[in-house]
mmCIF file of C-alpha atoms in Angstrom:
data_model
loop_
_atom_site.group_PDB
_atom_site.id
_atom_site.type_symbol
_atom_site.label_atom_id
_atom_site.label_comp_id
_atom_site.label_asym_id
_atom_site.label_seq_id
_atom_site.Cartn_x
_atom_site.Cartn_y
_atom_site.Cartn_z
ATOM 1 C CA UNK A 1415 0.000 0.000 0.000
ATOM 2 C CA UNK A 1416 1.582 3.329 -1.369
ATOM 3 C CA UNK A 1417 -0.288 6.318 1.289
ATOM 4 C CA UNK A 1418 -1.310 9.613 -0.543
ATOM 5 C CA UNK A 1419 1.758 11.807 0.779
ATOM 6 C CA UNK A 1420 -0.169 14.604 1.626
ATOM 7 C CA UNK A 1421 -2.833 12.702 3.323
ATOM 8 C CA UNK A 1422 -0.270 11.251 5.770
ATOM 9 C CA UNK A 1423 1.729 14.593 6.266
ATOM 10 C CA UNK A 1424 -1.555 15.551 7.402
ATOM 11 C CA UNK A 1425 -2.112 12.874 9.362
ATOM 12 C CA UNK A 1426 1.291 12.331 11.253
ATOM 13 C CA UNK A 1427 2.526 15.839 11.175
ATOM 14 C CA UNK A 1428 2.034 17.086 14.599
ATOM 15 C CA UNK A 1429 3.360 13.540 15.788
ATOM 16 C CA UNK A 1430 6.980 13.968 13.687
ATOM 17 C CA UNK A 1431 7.247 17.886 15.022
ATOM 18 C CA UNK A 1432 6.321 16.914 18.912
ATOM 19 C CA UNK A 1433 8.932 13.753 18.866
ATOM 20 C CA UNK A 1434 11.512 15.829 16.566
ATOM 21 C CA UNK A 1435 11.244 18.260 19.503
ATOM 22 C CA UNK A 1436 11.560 16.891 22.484
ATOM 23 C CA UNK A 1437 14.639 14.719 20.966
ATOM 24 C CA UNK A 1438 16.150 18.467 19.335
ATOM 25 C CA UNK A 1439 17.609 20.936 21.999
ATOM 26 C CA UNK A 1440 15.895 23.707 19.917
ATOM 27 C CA UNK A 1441 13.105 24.446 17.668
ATOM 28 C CA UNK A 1442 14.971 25.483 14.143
ATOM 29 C CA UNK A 1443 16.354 21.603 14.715
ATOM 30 C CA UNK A 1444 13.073 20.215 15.011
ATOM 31 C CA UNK A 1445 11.663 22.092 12.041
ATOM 32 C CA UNK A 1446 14.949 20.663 9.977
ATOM 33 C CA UNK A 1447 14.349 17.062 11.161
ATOM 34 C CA UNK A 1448 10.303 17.560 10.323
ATOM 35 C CA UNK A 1449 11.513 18.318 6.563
ATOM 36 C CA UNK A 1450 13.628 15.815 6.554
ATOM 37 C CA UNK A 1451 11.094 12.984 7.848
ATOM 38 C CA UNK A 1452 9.143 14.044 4.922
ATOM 39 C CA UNK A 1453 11.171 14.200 2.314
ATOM 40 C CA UNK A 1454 12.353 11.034 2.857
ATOM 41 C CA UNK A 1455 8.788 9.734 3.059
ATOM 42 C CA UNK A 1456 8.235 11.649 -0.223
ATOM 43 C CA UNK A 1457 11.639 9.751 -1.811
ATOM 44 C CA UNK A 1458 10.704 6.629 -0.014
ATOM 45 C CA UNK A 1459 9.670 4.122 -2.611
ATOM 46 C CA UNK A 1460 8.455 1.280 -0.767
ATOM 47 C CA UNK A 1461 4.850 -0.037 0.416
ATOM 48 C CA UNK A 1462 3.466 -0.221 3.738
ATOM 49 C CA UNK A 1463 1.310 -3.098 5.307
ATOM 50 C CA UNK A 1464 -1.094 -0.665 7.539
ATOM 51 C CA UNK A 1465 -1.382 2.911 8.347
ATOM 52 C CA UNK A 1466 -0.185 1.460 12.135
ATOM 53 C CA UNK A 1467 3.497 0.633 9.695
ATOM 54 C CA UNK A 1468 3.215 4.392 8.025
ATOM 55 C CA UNK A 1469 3.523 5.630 11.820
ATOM 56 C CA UNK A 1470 5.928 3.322 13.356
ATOM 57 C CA UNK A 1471 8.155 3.734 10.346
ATOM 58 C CA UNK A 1472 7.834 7.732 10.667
ATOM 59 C CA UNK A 1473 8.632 7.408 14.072
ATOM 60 C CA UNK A 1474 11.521 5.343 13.613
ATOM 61 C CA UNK A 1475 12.984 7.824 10.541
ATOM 62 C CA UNK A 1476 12.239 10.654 13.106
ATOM 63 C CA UNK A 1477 14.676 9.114 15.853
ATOM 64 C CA UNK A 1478 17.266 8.301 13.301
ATOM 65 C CA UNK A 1479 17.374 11.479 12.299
ATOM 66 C CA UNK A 1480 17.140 13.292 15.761
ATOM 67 C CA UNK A 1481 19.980 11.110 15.991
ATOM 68 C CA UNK A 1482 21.737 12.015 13.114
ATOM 69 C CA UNK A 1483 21.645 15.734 13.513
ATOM 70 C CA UNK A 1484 23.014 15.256 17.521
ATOM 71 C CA UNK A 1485 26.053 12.647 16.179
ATOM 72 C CA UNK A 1486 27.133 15.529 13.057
ATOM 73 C CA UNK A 1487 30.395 17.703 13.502
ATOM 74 C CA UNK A 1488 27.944 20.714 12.779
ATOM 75 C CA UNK A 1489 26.056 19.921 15.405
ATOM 76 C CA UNK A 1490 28.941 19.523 18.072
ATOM 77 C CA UNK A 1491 30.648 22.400 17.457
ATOM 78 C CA UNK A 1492 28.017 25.351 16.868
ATOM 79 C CA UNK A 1493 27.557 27.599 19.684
ATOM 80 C CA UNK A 1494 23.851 27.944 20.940
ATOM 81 C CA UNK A 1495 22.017 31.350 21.235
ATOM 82 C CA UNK A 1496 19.131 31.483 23.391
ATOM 83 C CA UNK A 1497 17.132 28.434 23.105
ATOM 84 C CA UNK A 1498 13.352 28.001 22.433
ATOM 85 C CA UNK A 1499 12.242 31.862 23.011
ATOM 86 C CA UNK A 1500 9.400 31.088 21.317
ATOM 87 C CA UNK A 1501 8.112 28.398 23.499
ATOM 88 C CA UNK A 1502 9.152 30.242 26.559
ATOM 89 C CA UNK A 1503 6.808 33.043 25.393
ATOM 90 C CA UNK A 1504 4.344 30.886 25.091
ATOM 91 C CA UNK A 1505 4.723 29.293 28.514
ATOM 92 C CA UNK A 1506 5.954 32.346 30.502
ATOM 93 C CA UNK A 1507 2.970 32.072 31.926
ATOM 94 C CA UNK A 1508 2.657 28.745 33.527
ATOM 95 C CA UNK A 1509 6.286 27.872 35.121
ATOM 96 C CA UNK A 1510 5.280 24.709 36.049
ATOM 97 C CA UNK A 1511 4.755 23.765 32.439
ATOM 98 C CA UNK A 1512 8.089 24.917 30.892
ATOM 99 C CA UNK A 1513 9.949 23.617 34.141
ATOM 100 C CA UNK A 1514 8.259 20.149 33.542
ATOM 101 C CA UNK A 1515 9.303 20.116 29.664
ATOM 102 C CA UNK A 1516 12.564 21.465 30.571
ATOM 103 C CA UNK A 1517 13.329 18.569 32.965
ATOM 104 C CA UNK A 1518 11.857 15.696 30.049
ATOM 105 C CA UNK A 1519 13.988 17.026 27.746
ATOM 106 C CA UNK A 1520 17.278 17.127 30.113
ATOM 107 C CA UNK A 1521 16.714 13.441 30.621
ATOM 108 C CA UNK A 1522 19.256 11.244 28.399
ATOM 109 C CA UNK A 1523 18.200 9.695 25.335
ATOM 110 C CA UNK A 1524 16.764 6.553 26.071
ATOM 111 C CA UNK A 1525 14.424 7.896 28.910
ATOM 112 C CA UNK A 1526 13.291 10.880 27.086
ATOM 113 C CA UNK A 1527 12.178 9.028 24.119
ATOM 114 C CA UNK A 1528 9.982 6.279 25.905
ATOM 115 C CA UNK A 1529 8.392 8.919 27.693
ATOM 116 C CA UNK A 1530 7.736 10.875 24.732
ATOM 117 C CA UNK A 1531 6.201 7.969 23.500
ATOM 118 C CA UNK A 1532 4.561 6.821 25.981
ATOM 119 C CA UNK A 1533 2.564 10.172 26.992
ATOM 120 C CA UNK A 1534 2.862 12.530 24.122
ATOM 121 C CA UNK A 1535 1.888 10.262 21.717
ATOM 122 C CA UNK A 1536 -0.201 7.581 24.187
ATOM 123 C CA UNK A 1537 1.811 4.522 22.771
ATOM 124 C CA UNK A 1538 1.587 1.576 24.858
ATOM 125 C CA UNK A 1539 4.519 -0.009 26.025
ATOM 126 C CA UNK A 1540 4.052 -3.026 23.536
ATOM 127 C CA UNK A 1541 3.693 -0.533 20.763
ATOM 128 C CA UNK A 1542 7.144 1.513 21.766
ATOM 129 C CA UNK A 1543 8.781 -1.663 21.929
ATOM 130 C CA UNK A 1544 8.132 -2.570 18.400
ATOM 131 C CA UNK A 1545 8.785 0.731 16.965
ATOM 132 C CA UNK A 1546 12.090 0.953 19.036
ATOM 133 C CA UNK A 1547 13.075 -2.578 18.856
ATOM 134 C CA UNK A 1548 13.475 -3.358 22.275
ATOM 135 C CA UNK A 1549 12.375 -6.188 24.630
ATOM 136 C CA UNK A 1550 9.126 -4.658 26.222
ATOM 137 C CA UNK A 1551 10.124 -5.548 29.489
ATOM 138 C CA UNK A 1552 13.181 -2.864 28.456
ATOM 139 C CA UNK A 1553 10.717 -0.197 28.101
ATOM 140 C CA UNK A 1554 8.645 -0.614 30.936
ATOM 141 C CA UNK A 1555 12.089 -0.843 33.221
ATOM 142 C CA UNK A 1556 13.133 2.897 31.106
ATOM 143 C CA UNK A 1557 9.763 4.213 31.746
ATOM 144 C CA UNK A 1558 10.088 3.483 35.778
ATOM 145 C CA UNK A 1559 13.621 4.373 35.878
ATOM 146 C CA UNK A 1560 12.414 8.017 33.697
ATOM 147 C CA UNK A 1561 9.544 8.982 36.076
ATOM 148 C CA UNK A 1562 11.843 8.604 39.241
ATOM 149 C CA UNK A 1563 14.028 10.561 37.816
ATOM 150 C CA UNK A 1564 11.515 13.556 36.747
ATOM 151 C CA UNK A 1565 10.022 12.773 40.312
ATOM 152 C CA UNK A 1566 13.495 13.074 41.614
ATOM 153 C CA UNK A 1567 14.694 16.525 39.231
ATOM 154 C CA UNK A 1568 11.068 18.108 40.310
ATOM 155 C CA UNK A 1569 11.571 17.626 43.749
ATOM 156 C CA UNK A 1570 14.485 19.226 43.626
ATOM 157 C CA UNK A 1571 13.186 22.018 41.547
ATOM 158 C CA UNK A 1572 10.301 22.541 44.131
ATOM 159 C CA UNK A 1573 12.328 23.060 46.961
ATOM 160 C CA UNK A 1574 14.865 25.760 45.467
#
């Protein structure tokens, strides 16, 4: 099954920009992963079983390039400006917000995309397994190990 491209951009776009996002430590990155998800959907010429395989194989080019972008020389040696005005301006006014999507997006890698997964995109566990390729027991044990530590960073937080 070949999708209608701009059907599916449609479709998954918001998903691709939110994980792009919290993987990217600013939002020009995200918006540079988000074209390239979709231009290599748009190149892509392969078929797809189900529109469930359209979204776990966007979410999986997503990640690779997230990673991608984080392992280039660019990306290693540029200097960053002040980060994500615009979503601070948006925020400004509830703290507790920004501070929460701060702290997700401080956690490392492996935490911060299960629970991107997980509650930004309401994925069950068995369904971030498959998409990630791990054991599911794997992402259940990330999952805990993520929410103690945002329980743990908050706390913190909360008491300065």
């Amino acid at each position: 099954m070949k999708p209608d491209y701009e059907e599916t951009v449609l479709l998954y776009k918001d998903m691709v920009y939110r994980i792009a996002f919290a993987q990217c430590p600013c939002q020009q990155d995200a918006e540079d992963v988000f074209q390239d998800v979709f231009l290599k959907l748009y190149k892509w010429d392969g078929d797809f079983s189900s529109d469930k395989h359209v979204k776990f194989w966007l979410i999986r080019v997503t990640l690779n390039c997230c990673r991608q972008l984080r392992r280039s020389v660019w990306f290693r040696k540029r200097t960053a400006l002040n980060e994500n005005v615009e979503g601070r301006k948006i925020l400004e006014e509830d703290e507790t917000a920004w501070t929460v999507i701060a702290t997700v997006k401080a956690l490392p890698e492996k935490y911060r995309t299960v629970v991107e997964m997980y509650y930004y995109e309401e994925m069950s566990c068995a369904e971030i397994a498959a998409v990630l390729k791990r054991n599911e027991a794997t992402v259940r044990t990330q999952l805990k190990r993520a929410r103690e530590k945002l329980k743990k960073e908050l706390e913190v937080l909360d008491n300065v």
